[in-house]
Amino acid sequence: MTSVPVGKERVLSTLNADGTRRWLRPRPSPGRYLNARKVVGYSLIVFFVGLPHVRIAGKPPILLDIASREFTFFGTTLYPTDTLLLALLLLTVFLSIFFLTALFGRVWCGWACPQTVYLELVYRPIERLLEGAPGRKAKAGAWRKPLRFAIFLLLSFGLANTFLAYFVGTDALSRWVLGSPLDHPGPFLLVVAVSVMMMFDFGFFREQLCIIACPYGRFQSVMLDRQSLIISYDPSRGEPRGKKKRSSRVRSTSDVSLKILSDGDQADPGTQQTGDCIDCGMCVTTCPTGIDIRDGLQLECINCAQCIDACDTVMDKVGRPRGLIRYGSQATILDGVKQRFVRPHTVLYPAIIVVLASVFIGLLITRQSAYVSVLRGPGAPFILQADGSVMSAARVKIQNRSDATVLYTLSIANAAGDIESTDQAITVGPGETADEPVALRLPRDVFEGGRFVADVRIAGSDGFEKIVGYPMRGPTNASSRSADERKQ
């Protein structure tokens, strides 16, 4: 387990030159950013674990029920028929991520991503507690690794159940966990599979998910510009790197403390004046993805600011000002240009977001309490009845989006016909969908050229009403006369 800086020959920060895995054990660097990340991270953990247990209008705030094709967001349930609403919601979320990235870089990755939060604030602290801090002698005891494995497995099981609660709900999840696996083998295997994946991720794969698997790091190359706020090393201050010389102003031979040359001290003739970077490597040993921030912007950087805390601590010890590594843009640090938050795409992104959000809210407010459709039924296009009327088989599909049971009645609005169904009214429970076979009976004389569009009115007991056009086939005038002649 090495912590040396990444060499130029290394392709990935987790890959050695000979192709073997470079295991990372980053050394935590206390500081203001780590303290802030702990506040944010542990608050997000409480929020993530507790949210599925909250109820809004009898439903969880977020429930992505893929099996039932219902997606609930803070009291509002969207269905596959709400295609436009779902598309607007996803576009708004993605553009918001693009906007935040354009302004603040990968702030999501380092501060709010569950992968980073749980790995850096839960799993790795437990590992350091049991086996010792990086760079120090490992704690003795063969029982430590099995205990770590057992704790990781328990945590992964709990995290997997919390993750699944967002897709199946806490009620169903409780029945799965407390009941016998023989009663529900499918859900039991699902919980086991997700637990194994969590264990593999946080126990073995770890930072490689950010470096190799997550596409967001690749996306940042097209979302960032030189004015985006990222973590950067200031080469104009830090270069050339090198250890500082002892001060020549040693007043006593008994004083063995290291005297650092200040800006006013004169170095020995013929020696090169070094920058503020003392090449201690602390920014590398503390990086959770194993990169050297001094090499410039890299897709592996997750903006966790651990290198800033480490460098600021070193600068304090050597008597140099903080900020050798800091939050800043490439334009300000490398080019000396003033930071500009207002740029064309930082104005365009929020403008599009406001438009999409407004359209989404407008459609959501005006959305009707039911979705209805009239589809063609099986069998012949039409049947000519003995009394001369024309009958056509159809299917009426009604999706009740309200929170109460509703009775729906059917009628034809633009002709003196009727609709025959099994029940006089179709009863549909909250959130349920009814698919009812019906028969439309119309007079023969309404058909022109063998066609007629029947306006089917669906009215609900909750005040819902909608008219759906249903194209019907019927006899042509010529076929009608031929039928009459045959009867005579």
GROMACS .gro file of C-alpha atoms in nm:
model
  488
    1MET     CA    1   0.000   0.000   0.000
    2THR     CA    2   0.201   0.290  -0.129
    3SER     CA    3   0.146   0.659  -0.105
    4VAL     CA    4   0.414   0.787  -0.339
    5PRO     CA    5   0.322   1.049  -0.598
    6VAL     CA    6   0.180   0.924  -0.923
    7GLY     CA    7   0.452   0.871  -1.179
    8LYS     CA    8   0.433   0.994  -1.535
    9GLU     CA    9   0.425   0.635  -1.662
   10ARG     CA   10   0.112   0.548  -1.466
   11VAL     CA   11  -0.207   0.544  -1.671
   12LEU     CA   12  -0.446   0.540  -1.373
   13SER     CA   13  -0.387   0.653  -1.017
   14THR     CA   14  -0.504   0.309  -0.898
   15LEU     CA   15  -0.281   0.117  -1.139
   16ASN     CA   16   0.090   0.050  -1.093
   17ALA     CA   17   0.333   0.054  -1.383
   18ASP     CA   18   0.339  -0.327  -1.388
   19GLY     CA   19  -0.041  -0.346  -1.416
   20THR     CA   20  -0.115  -0.444  -1.056
   21ARG     CA   21  -0.373  -0.269  -0.840
   22ARG     CA   22  -0.239   0.028  -0.647
   23TRP     CA   23  -0.429   0.014  -0.321
   24LEU     CA   24  -0.500   0.356  -0.175
   25ARG     CA   25  -0.513   0.435   0.195
   26PRO     CA   26  -0.549   0.813   0.202
   27ARG     CA   27  -0.441   0.989   0.517
   28PRO     CA   28  -0.717   1.223   0.641
   29SER     CA   29  -0.611   1.585   0.676
   30PRO     CA   30  -0.799   1.778   0.945
   31GLY     CA   31  -0.905   2.126   0.845
   32ARG     CA   32  -1.193   2.358   0.777
   33TYR     CA   33  -1.302   2.181   0.460
   34LEU     CA   34  -1.299   1.835   0.617
   35ASN     CA   35  -1.507   1.967   0.906
   36ALA     CA   36  -1.755   2.121   0.662
   37ARG     CA   37  -1.772   1.800   0.459
   38LYS     CA   38  -1.847   1.603   0.775
   39VAL     CA   39  -2.138   1.832   0.859
   40VAL     CA   40  -2.275   1.803   0.505
   41GLY     CA   41  -2.203   1.431   0.471
   42TYR     CA   42  -2.351   1.311   0.800
   43SER     CA   43  -2.655   1.534   0.746
   44LEU     CA   44  -2.707   1.372   0.406
   45ILE     CA   45  -2.674   1.024   0.560
   46VAL     CA   46  -2.947   1.105   0.814
   47PHE     CA   47  -3.161   1.249   0.536
   48PHE     CA   48  -3.103   0.949   0.306
   49VAL     CA   49  -3.181   0.692   0.575
   50GLY     CA   50  -3.481   0.873   0.721
   51LEU     CA   51  -3.656   0.995   0.405
   52PRO     CA   52  -3.822   0.661   0.308
   53HIS     CA   53  -3.989   0.648   0.650
   54VAL     CA   54  -4.158   0.988   0.610
   55ARG     CA   55  -4.511   1.004   0.467
   56ILE     CA   56  -4.666   1.278   0.254
   57ALA     CA   57  -5.034   1.218   0.174
   58GLY     CA   58  -4.985   0.857   0.281
   59LYS     CA   59  -4.691   0.799   0.046
   60PRO     CA   60  -4.312   0.820   0.083
   61PRO     CA   61  -4.158   1.144  -0.045
   62ILE     CA   62  -3.967   0.949  -0.310
   63LEU     CA   63  -4.083   0.608  -0.435
   64LEU     CA   64  -3.960   0.478  -0.770
   65ASP     CA   65  -4.190   0.178  -0.805
   66ILE     CA   66  -4.059   0.036  -1.131
   67ALA     CA   67  -4.267  -0.283  -1.108
   68SER     CA   68  -4.593  -0.086  -1.086
   69ARG     CA   69  -4.458   0.192  -1.309
   70GLU     CA   70  -4.538   0.460  -1.053
   71PHE     CA   71  -4.292   0.735  -0.962
   72THR     CA   72  -4.380   0.941  -0.656
   73PHE     CA   73  -4.207   1.271  -0.580
   74PHE     CA   74  -4.313   1.453  -0.262
   75GLY     CA   75  -4.684   1.368  -0.278
   76THR     CA   76  -4.721   1.365  -0.656
   77THR     CA   77  -4.728   1.037  -0.847
   78LEU     CA   78  -4.625   1.026  -1.211
   79TYR     CA   79  -4.713   0.739  -1.442
   80PRO     CA   80  -4.575   0.620  -1.777
   81THR     CA   81  -4.863   0.811  -1.940
   82ASP     CA   82  -4.709   1.131  -1.801
   83THR     CA   83  -4.431   1.107  -2.057
   84LEU     CA   84  -4.395   1.481  -2.104
   85LEU     CA   85  -4.384   1.550  -1.730
   86LEU     CA   86  -4.120   1.282  -1.673
   87ALA     CA   87  -3.912   1.413  -1.965
   88LEU     CA   88  -3.932   1.771  -1.834
   89LEU     CA   89  -3.834   1.657  -1.483
   90LEU     CA   90  -3.531   1.463  -1.606
   91LEU     CA   91  -3.419   1.747  -1.832
   92THR     CA   92  -3.448   1.994  -1.545
   93VAL     CA   93  -3.240   1.770  -1.316
   94PHE     CA   94  -2.969   1.712  -1.576
   95LEU     CA   95  -2.944   2.079  -1.672
   96SER     CA   96  -2.922   2.172  -1.303
   97ILE     CA   97  -2.624   1.936  -1.269
   98PHE     CA   98  -2.465   2.092  -1.578
   99PHE     CA   99  -2.520   2.440  -1.433
  100LEU     CA  100  -2.367   2.353  -1.095
  101THR     CA  101  -2.072   2.186  -1.269
  102ALA     CA  102  -2.012   2.490  -1.488
  103LEU     CA  103  -2.003   2.708  -1.176
  104PHE     CA  104  -1.841   2.487  -0.911
  105GLY     CA  105  -1.686   2.190  -1.093
  106ARG     CA  106  -1.735   1.844  -0.940
  107VAL     CA  107  -1.873   1.976  -0.613
  108TRP     CA  108  -2.138   1.701  -0.617
  109CYS     CA  109  -1.871   1.428  -0.630
  110GLY     CA  110  -1.669   1.546  -0.334
  111TRP     CA  111  -1.945   1.676  -0.109
  112ALA     CA  112  -2.276   1.497  -0.176
  113CYS     CA  113  -2.229   1.183  -0.385
  114PRO     CA  114  -2.330   0.874  -0.179
  115GLN     CA  115  -2.019   0.693  -0.303
  116THR     CA  116  -1.788   0.957  -0.154
  117VAL     CA  117  -1.996   1.027   0.157
  118TYR     CA  118  -2.022   0.665   0.270
  119LEU     CA  119  -1.670   0.562   0.166
  120GLU     CA  120  -1.485   0.856   0.321
  121LEU     CA  121  -1.706   0.920   0.625
  122VAL     CA  122  -1.818   0.568   0.720
  123TYR     CA  123  -1.619   0.278   0.573
  124ARG     CA  124  -1.265   0.419   0.576
  125PRO     CA  125  -1.291   0.566   0.930
  126ILE     CA  126  -1.394   0.221   1.056
  127GLU     CA  127  -1.100   0.067   0.872
  128ARG     CA  128  -0.857   0.316   1.026
  129LEU     CA  129  -1.006   0.262   1.371
  130LEU     CA  130  -0.957  -0.115   1.356
  131GLU     CA  131  -0.631  -0.146   1.161
  132GLY     CA  132  -0.450   0.178   1.227
  133ALA     CA  133  -0.397   0.507   1.048
  134PRO     CA  134  -0.212   0.513   0.712
  135GLY     CA  135   0.163   0.559   0.743
  136ARG     CA  136   0.172   0.411   1.090
  137LYS     CA  137   0.235   0.063   1.214
  138ALA     CA  138  -0.069  -0.160   1.176
  139LYS     CA  139  -0.244  -0.259   1.496
  140ALA     CA  140  -0.172  -0.613   1.611
  141GLY     CA  141  -0.444  -0.876   1.624
  142ALA     CA  142  -0.556  -1.129   1.367
  143TRP     CA  143  -0.918  -1.065   1.466
  144ARG     CA  144  -0.920  -0.711   1.330
  145LYS     CA  145  -0.967  -0.791   0.961
  146PRO     CA  146  -1.248  -1.045   1.017
  147LEU     CA  147  -1.421  -0.791   1.243
  148ARG     CA  148  -1.383  -0.522   0.977
  149PHE     CA  149  -1.528  -0.759   0.719
  150ALA     CA  150  -1.825  -0.838   0.946
  151ILE     CA  151  -1.894  -0.469   1.016
  152PHE     CA  152  -1.868  -0.385   0.646
  153LEU     CA  153  -2.110  -0.666   0.562
  154LEU     CA  154  -2.360  -0.544   0.820
  155LEU     CA  155  -2.330  -0.186   0.696
  156SER     CA  156  -2.369  -0.298   0.335
  157PHE     CA  157  -2.682  -0.494   0.424
  158GLY     CA  158  -2.833  -0.190   0.595
  159LEU     CA  159  -2.735   0.041   0.312
  160ALA     CA  160  -2.876  -0.201   0.054
  161ASN     CA  161  -3.209  -0.214   0.239
  162THR     CA  162  -3.220   0.166   0.259
  163PHE     CA  163  -3.145   0.189  -0.112
  164LEU     CA  164  -3.419  -0.063  -0.196
  165ALA     CA  165  -3.668   0.129   0.019
  166TYR     CA  166  -3.668   0.400  -0.246
  167PHE     CA  167  -3.790   0.143  -0.501
  168VAL     CA  168  -4.024  -0.087  -0.306
  169GLY     CA  169  -4.123   0.119   0.000
  170THR     CA  170  -4.049   0.056   0.366
  171ASP     CA  171  -4.368  -0.146   0.423
  172ALA     CA  172  -4.284  -0.410   0.164
  173LEU     CA  173  -3.918  -0.406   0.268
  174SER     CA  174  -4.010  -0.471   0.633
  175ARG     CA  175  -4.215  -0.774   0.532
  176TRP     CA  176  -3.923  -0.907   0.330
  177VAL     CA  177  -3.670  -0.859   0.610
  178LEU     CA  178  -3.886  -0.988   0.897
  179GLY     CA  179  -4.052  -1.272   0.704
  180SER     CA  180  -3.910  -1.606   0.602
  181PRO     CA  181  -3.703  -1.604   0.279
  182LEU     CA  182  -3.907  -1.906   0.166
  183ASP     CA  183  -4.218  -1.688   0.154
  184HIS     CA  184  -4.059  -1.443  -0.090
  185PRO     CA  185  -3.748  -1.595  -0.253
  186GLY     CA  186  -3.734  -1.336  -0.530
  187PRO     CA  187  -3.720  -1.027  -0.305
  188PHE     CA  188  -3.482  -1.212  -0.068
  189LEU     CA  189  -3.238  -1.279  -0.351
  190LEU     CA  190  -3.272  -0.915  -0.460
  191VAL     CA  191  -3.173  -0.791  -0.112
  192VAL     CA  192  -2.880  -1.035  -0.103
  193ALA     CA  193  -2.763  -0.929  -0.451
  194VAL     CA  194  -2.773  -0.557  -0.367
  195SER     CA  195  -2.594  -0.621  -0.035
  196VAL     CA  196  -2.318  -0.811  -0.217
  197MET     CA  197  -2.281  -0.527  -0.468
  198MET     CA  198  -2.256  -0.272  -0.187
  199MET     CA  199  -1.996  -0.486  -0.012
  200PHE     CA  200  -1.798  -0.522  -0.334
  201ASP     CA  201  -1.813  -0.150  -0.402
  202PHE     CA  202  -1.716  -0.014  -0.060
  203GLY     CA  203  -1.493  -0.303   0.042
  204PHE     CA  204  -1.301  -0.365  -0.279
  205PHE     CA  205  -1.380  -0.146  -0.582
  206ARG     CA  206  -1.389   0.180  -0.386
  207GLU     CA  207  -1.238   0.484  -0.561
  208GLN     CA  208  -1.224   0.297  -0.890
  209LEU     CA  209  -1.598   0.360  -0.925
  210CYS     CA  210  -1.522   0.733  -0.950
  211ILE     CA  211  -1.220   0.685  -1.174
  212ILE     CA  212  -1.333   0.407  -1.408
  213ALA     CA  213  -1.707   0.341  -1.387
  214CYS     CA  214  -1.874   0.678  -1.322
  215PRO     CA  215  -1.935   0.872  -1.646
  216TYR     CA  216  -1.964   1.206  -1.468
  217GLY     CA  217  -1.588   1.256  -1.462
  218ARG     CA  218  -1.585   1.228  -1.840
  219PHE     CA  219  -1.879   1.466  -1.875
  220GLN     CA  220  -1.695   1.737  -1.684
  221SER     CA  221  -1.451   1.780  -1.972
  222VAL     CA  222  -1.733   1.927  -2.183
  223MET     CA  223  -1.913   2.106  -1.897
  224LEU     CA  224  -1.614   2.288  -1.746
  225ASP     CA  225  -1.445   2.597  -1.883
  226ARG     CA  226  -1.148   2.798  -1.764
  227GLN     CA  227  -1.373   3.007  -1.538
  228SER     CA  228  -1.526   2.707  -1.357
  229LEU     CA  229  -1.443   2.690  -0.986
  230ILE     CA  230  -1.217   2.391  -0.926
  231ILE     CA  231  -0.936   2.291  -0.690
  232SER     CA  232  -0.606   2.407  -0.835
  233TYR     CA  233  -0.240   2.429  -0.748
  234ASP     CA  234  -0.073   2.767  -0.802
  235PRO     CA  235   0.251   2.692  -0.992
  236SER     CA  236   0.358   3.057  -0.994
  237ARG     CA  237   0.383   3.039  -0.615
  238GLY     CA  238   0.492   2.682  -0.569
  239GLU     CA  239   0.753   2.629  -0.840
  240PRO     CA  240   1.029   2.535  -0.837
  241ARG     CA  241   0.962   2.280  -0.566
  242GLY     CA  242   1.216   2.188  -0.309
  243LYS     CA  243   1.303   2.151   0.056
  244LYS     CA  244   1.374   2.474   0.238
  245LYS     CA  245   1.726   2.554   0.363
  246ARG     CA  246   1.809   2.599   0.727
  247SER     CA  247   1.836   2.959   0.821
  248SER     CA  248   2.195   3.084   0.861
  249ARG     CA  249   2.080   3.289   1.159
  250VAL     CA  250   2.132   3.011   1.417
  251ARG     CA  251   2.216   3.187   1.742
  252SER     CA  252   2.298   2.882   1.949
  253THR     CA  253   2.435   2.542   1.873
  254SER     CA  254   2.188   2.398   2.123
  255ASP     CA  255   1.893   2.518   1.913
  256VAL     CA  256   1.817   2.225   1.683
  257SER     CA  257   1.482   2.356   1.551
  258LEU     CA  258   1.449   2.394   1.174
  259LYS     CA  259   1.482   2.758   1.071
  260ILE     CA  260   1.306   2.826   0.742
  261LEU     CA  261   1.440   3.096   0.514
  262SER     CA  262   1.196   3.385   0.503
  263ASP     CA  263   1.143   3.608   0.200
  264GLY     CA  264   1.392   3.855   0.348
  265ASP     CA  265   1.667   3.598   0.401
  266GLN     CA  266   1.937   3.558   0.141
  267ALA     CA  267   2.014   3.210   0.020
  268ASP     CA  268   2.368   3.094  -0.028
  269PRO     CA  269   2.533   3.224  -0.344
  270GLY     CA  270   2.485   3.002  -0.645
  271THR     CA  271   2.173   2.828  -0.511
  272GLN     CA  272   1.832   2.857  -0.676
  273GLN     CA  273   1.549   3.016  -0.478
  274THR     CA  274   1.266   2.762  -0.441
  275GLY     CA  275   0.892   2.823  -0.438
  276ASP     CA  276   0.653   2.772  -0.151
  277CYS     CA  277   0.594   2.404  -0.233
  278ILE     CA  278   0.835   2.199  -0.022
  279ASP     CA  279   0.749   1.881  -0.217
  280CYS     CA  280   0.632   1.701   0.096
  281GLY     CA  281   0.374   1.493  -0.094
  282MET     CA  282   0.100   1.551   0.166
  283CYS     CA  283  -0.144   1.657  -0.104
  284VAL     CA  284  -0.094   1.318  -0.270
  285THR     CA  285  -0.106   1.097   0.039
  286THR     CA  286  -0.436   1.257   0.148
  287CYS     CA  287  -0.608   1.238  -0.192
  288PRO     CA  288  -0.887   0.974  -0.191
  289THR     CA  289  -0.833   0.906  -0.561
  290GLY     CA  290  -0.453   0.903  -0.544
  291ILE     CA  291  -0.374   1.186  -0.785
  292ASP     CA  292  -0.122   1.468  -0.763
  293ILE     CA  293  -0.314   1.794  -0.785
  294ARG     CA  294   0.008   1.968  -0.885
  295ASP     CA  295  -0.019   1.799  -1.226
  296GLY     CA  296  -0.317   2.021  -1.311
  297LEU     CA  297  -0.684   1.951  -1.375
  298GLN     CA  298  -0.757   1.578  -1.388
  299LEU     CA  299  -1.083   1.390  -1.430
  300GLU     CA  300  -1.006   1.184  -1.118
  301CYS     CA  301  -1.028   1.494  -0.897
  302ILE     CA  302  -1.356   1.491  -0.703
  303ASN     CA  303  -1.317   1.837  -0.544
  304CYS     CA  304  -1.313   1.698  -0.189
  305ALA     CA  305  -1.063   1.970  -0.079
  306GLN     CA  306  -0.851   1.729   0.127
  307CYS     CA  307  -0.540   1.853  -0.052
  308ILE     CA  308  -0.628   2.210   0.048
  309ASP     CA  309  -0.649   2.118   0.417
  310ALA     CA  310  -0.320   1.925   0.395
  311CYS     CA  311  -0.136   2.203   0.213
  312ASP     CA  312  -0.270   2.478   0.440
  313THR     CA  313  -0.141   2.286   0.743
  314VAL     CA  314   0.204   2.259   0.588
  315MET     CA  315   0.205   2.628   0.489
  316ASP     CA  316   0.122   2.721   0.848
  317LYS     CA  317   0.416   2.515   0.973
  318VAL     CA  318   0.671   2.663   0.730
  319GLY     CA  319   0.545   3.018   0.776
  320ARG     CA  320   0.401   3.066   0.429
  321PRO     CA  321   0.055   3.209   0.344
  322ARG     CA  322  -0.225   2.965   0.281
  323GLY     CA  323  -0.374   2.913  -0.064
  324LEU     CA  324  -0.096   2.737  -0.252
  325ILE     CA  325  -0.369   2.484  -0.330
  326ARG     CA  326  -0.713   2.645  -0.325
  327TYR     CA  327  -1.051   2.676  -0.487
  328GLY     CA  328  -1.017   2.883  -0.799
  329SER     CA  329  -1.051   2.875  -1.174
  330GLN     CA  330  -0.782   2.803  -1.427
  331ALA     CA  331  -0.828   3.154  -1.560
  332THR     CA  332  -0.762   3.320  -1.224
  333ILE     CA  333  -0.477   3.096  -1.105
  334LEU     CA  334  -0.294   3.027  -1.430
  335ASP     CA  335  -0.383   3.331  -1.641
  336GLY     CA  336  -0.432   3.593  -1.370
  337VAL     CA  337  -0.777   3.684  -1.502
  338LYS     CA  338  -1.052   3.799  -1.266
  339GLN     CA  339  -1.306   3.532  -1.168
  340ARG     CA  340  -1.630   3.569  -1.367
  341PHE     CA  341  -1.938   3.376  -1.257
  342VAL     CA  342  -2.159   3.538  -1.520
  343ARG     CA  343  -2.079   3.376  -1.853
  344PRO     CA  344  -2.290   3.283  -2.159
  345HIS     CA  345  -2.365   2.926  -2.055
  346THR     CA  346  -2.409   3.012  -1.686
  347VAL     CA  347  -2.685   3.249  -1.800
  348LEU     CA  348  -2.829   3.011  -2.060
  349TYR     CA  349  -2.851   2.711  -1.826
  350PRO     CA  350  -3.066   2.880  -1.557
  351ALA     CA  351  -3.284   3.045  -1.823
  352ILE     CA  352  -3.363   2.705  -1.977
  353ILE     CA  353  -3.412   2.555  -1.630
  354VAL     CA  354  -3.666   2.825  -1.539
  355VAL     CA  355  -3.858   2.767  -1.863
  356LEU     CA  356  -3.863   2.388  -1.820
  357ALA     CA  357  -3.959   2.414  -1.453
  358SER     CA  358  -4.239   2.659  -1.535
  359VAL     CA  359  -4.379   2.433  -1.805
  360PHE     CA  360  -4.352   2.134  -1.571
  361ILE     CA  361  -4.537   2.310  -1.288
  362GLY     CA  362  -4.801   2.439  -1.528
  363LEU     CA  363  -4.869   2.095  -1.673
  364LEU     CA  364  -4.867   1.940  -1.326
  365ILE     CA  365  -5.125   2.188  -1.194
  366THR     CA  366  -5.355   2.145  -1.495
  367ARG     CA  367  -5.314   1.767  -1.509
  368GLN     CA  368  -5.649   1.589  -1.496
  369SER     CA  369  -5.734   1.338  -1.224
  370ALA     CA  370  -5.754   1.049  -1.472
  371TYR     CA  371  -5.601   0.930  -1.795
  372VAL     CA  372  -5.843   0.767  -2.039
  373SER     CA  373  -5.811   0.606  -2.380
  374VAL     CA  374  -6.047   0.416  -2.609
  375LEU     CA  375  -5.885   0.136  -2.808
  376ARG     CA  376  -6.016  -0.099  -3.073
  377GLY     CA  377  -6.140  -0.432  -2.944
  378PRO     CA  378  -6.082  -0.780  -3.084
  379GLY     CA  379  -6.291  -0.932  -3.363
  380ALA     CA  380  -6.452  -0.787  -3.674
  381PRO     CA  381  -6.438  -0.408  -3.730
  382PHE     CA  382  -6.818  -0.390  -3.698
  383ILE     CA  383  -7.126  -0.610  -3.680
  384LEU     CA  384  -7.451  -0.515  -3.854
  385GLN     CA  385  -7.737  -0.590  -3.616
  386ALA     CA  386  -8.083  -0.718  -3.711
  387ASP     CA  387  -8.244  -0.384  -3.623
  388GLY     CA  388  -8.010  -0.206  -3.866
  389SER     CA  389  -7.774  -0.061  -3.603
  390VAL     CA  390  -7.398  -0.100  -3.616
  391MET     CA  391  -7.201  -0.242  -3.324
  392SER     CA  392  -6.826  -0.211  -3.275
  393ALA     CA  393  -6.616  -0.374  -3.001
  394ALA     CA  394  -6.376  -0.149  -2.807
  395ARG     CA  395  -6.175  -0.129  -2.487
  396VAL     CA  396  -6.186   0.166  -2.249
  397LYS     CA  397  -5.877   0.212  -2.036
  398ILE     CA  398  -5.909   0.440  -1.731
  399GLN     CA  399  -5.621   0.525  -1.499
  400ASN     CA  400  -5.735   0.690  -1.176
  401ARG     CA  401  -5.466   0.935  -1.064
  402SER     CA  402  -5.659   1.066  -0.764
  403ASP     CA  403  -5.641   0.947  -0.404
  404ALA     CA  404  -6.004   0.829  -0.388
  405THR     CA  405  -6.220   0.563  -0.554
  406VAL     CA  406  -6.408   0.706  -0.853
  407LEU     CA  407  -6.710   0.579  -1.053
  408TYR     CA  408  -6.686   0.648  -1.426
  409THR     CA  409  -6.985   0.643  -1.666
  410LEU     CA  410  -6.963   0.620  -2.045
  411SER     CA  411  -7.181   0.778  -2.312
  412ILE     CA  412  -7.169   0.892  -2.677
  413ALA     CA  413  -7.181   1.270  -2.712
  414ASN     CA  414  -7.233   1.324  -3.088
  415ALA     CA  415  -7.484   1.057  -3.191
  416ALA     CA  416  -7.802   0.888  -3.070
  417GLY     CA  417  -7.621   0.573  -2.972
  418ASP     CA  418  -7.522   0.398  -2.655
  419ILE     CA  419  -7.236   0.207  -2.498
  420GLU     CA  420  -7.288  -0.138  -2.356
  421SER     CA  421  -7.057  -0.266  -2.083
  422THR     CA  422  -7.062  -0.526  -1.808
  423ASP     CA  423  -7.137  -0.266  -1.542
  424GLN     CA  424  -7.337   0.053  -1.565
  425ALA     CA  425  -7.041   0.238  -1.412
  426ILE     CA  426  -6.674   0.146  -1.400
  427THR     CA  427  -6.527   0.165  -1.049
  428VAL     CA  428  -6.155   0.240  -1.026
  429GLY     CA  429  -5.961   0.262  -0.700
  430PRO     CA  430  -5.694   0.525  -0.623
  431GLY     CA  431  -5.387   0.476  -0.837
  432GLU     CA  432  -5.545   0.179  -1.015
  433THR     CA  433  -5.613   0.119  -1.384
  434ALA     CA  434  -5.928  -0.040  -1.530
  435ASP     CA  435  -5.937  -0.198  -1.875
  436GLU     CA  436  -6.304  -0.255  -1.960
  437PRO     CA  437  -6.439  -0.420  -2.279
  438VAL     CA  438  -6.736  -0.226  -2.419
  439ALA     CA  439  -6.956  -0.227  -2.729
  440LEU     CA  440  -7.056   0.090  -2.912
  441ARG     CA  441  -7.396   0.075  -3.084
  442LEU     CA  442  -7.482   0.348  -3.337
  443PRO     CA  443  -7.747   0.402  -3.606
  444ARG     CA  444  -7.638   0.302  -3.953
  445ASP     CA  445  -7.721   0.639  -4.110
  446VAL     CA  446  -7.444   0.823  -3.918
  447PHE     CA  447  -7.175   0.648  -4.121
  448GLU     CA  448  -7.051   0.835  -4.426
  449GLY     CA  449  -6.834   0.632  -4.655
  450GLY     CA  450  -6.825   0.359  -4.394
  451ARG     CA  451  -6.661   0.579  -4.129
  452PHE     CA  452  -6.768   0.776  -3.824
  453VAL     CA  453  -6.575   0.925  -3.531
  454ALA     CA  454  -6.773   0.868  -3.213
  455ASP     CA  455  -6.714   1.112  -2.929
  456VAL     CA  456  -6.697   0.892  -2.619
  457ARG     CA  457  -6.765   1.090  -2.302
  458ILE     CA  458  -6.607   0.955  -1.982
  459ALA     CA  459  -6.744   1.124  -1.668
  460GLY     CA  460  -6.624   1.057  -1.314
  461SER     CA  461  -6.801   1.097  -0.983
  462ASP     CA  462  -6.523   1.335  -0.876
  463GLY     CA  463  -6.613   1.583  -1.151
  464PHE     CA  464  -6.371   1.452  -1.411
  465GLU     CA  465  -6.497   1.463  -1.769
  466LYS     CA  466  -6.325   1.404  -2.099
  467ILE     CA  467  -6.435   1.330  -2.453
  468VAL     CA  468  -6.223   1.092  -2.657
  469GLY     CA  469  -6.269   1.050  -3.031
  470TYR     CA  470  -6.302   0.687  -3.140
  471PRO     CA  471  -6.291   0.615  -3.518
  472MET     CA  472  -6.549   0.348  -3.608
  473ARG     CA  473  -6.596   0.144  -3.923
  474GLY     CA  474  -6.942   0.075  -4.062
  475PRO     CA  475  -7.130  -0.019  -4.378
  476THR     CA  476  -7.109   0.207  -4.683
  477ASN     CA  477  -7.425   0.332  -4.850
  478ALA     CA  478  -7.378   0.087  -5.138
  479SER     CA  479  -7.340  -0.209  -4.908
  480SER     CA  480  -7.646  -0.091  -4.715
  481ARG     CA  481  -7.860  -0.084  -5.031
  482SER     CA  482  -7.734  -0.429  -5.133
  483ALA     CA  483  -7.826  -0.567  -4.792
  484ASP     CA  484  -8.177  -0.414  -4.819
  485GLU     CA  485  -8.226  -0.558  -5.166
  486ARG     CA  486  -8.130  -0.906  -5.041
  487LYS     CA  487  -8.380  -0.880  -4.760
  488GLN     CA  488  -8.656  -0.791  -5.013
   0.00000   0.00000   0.00000
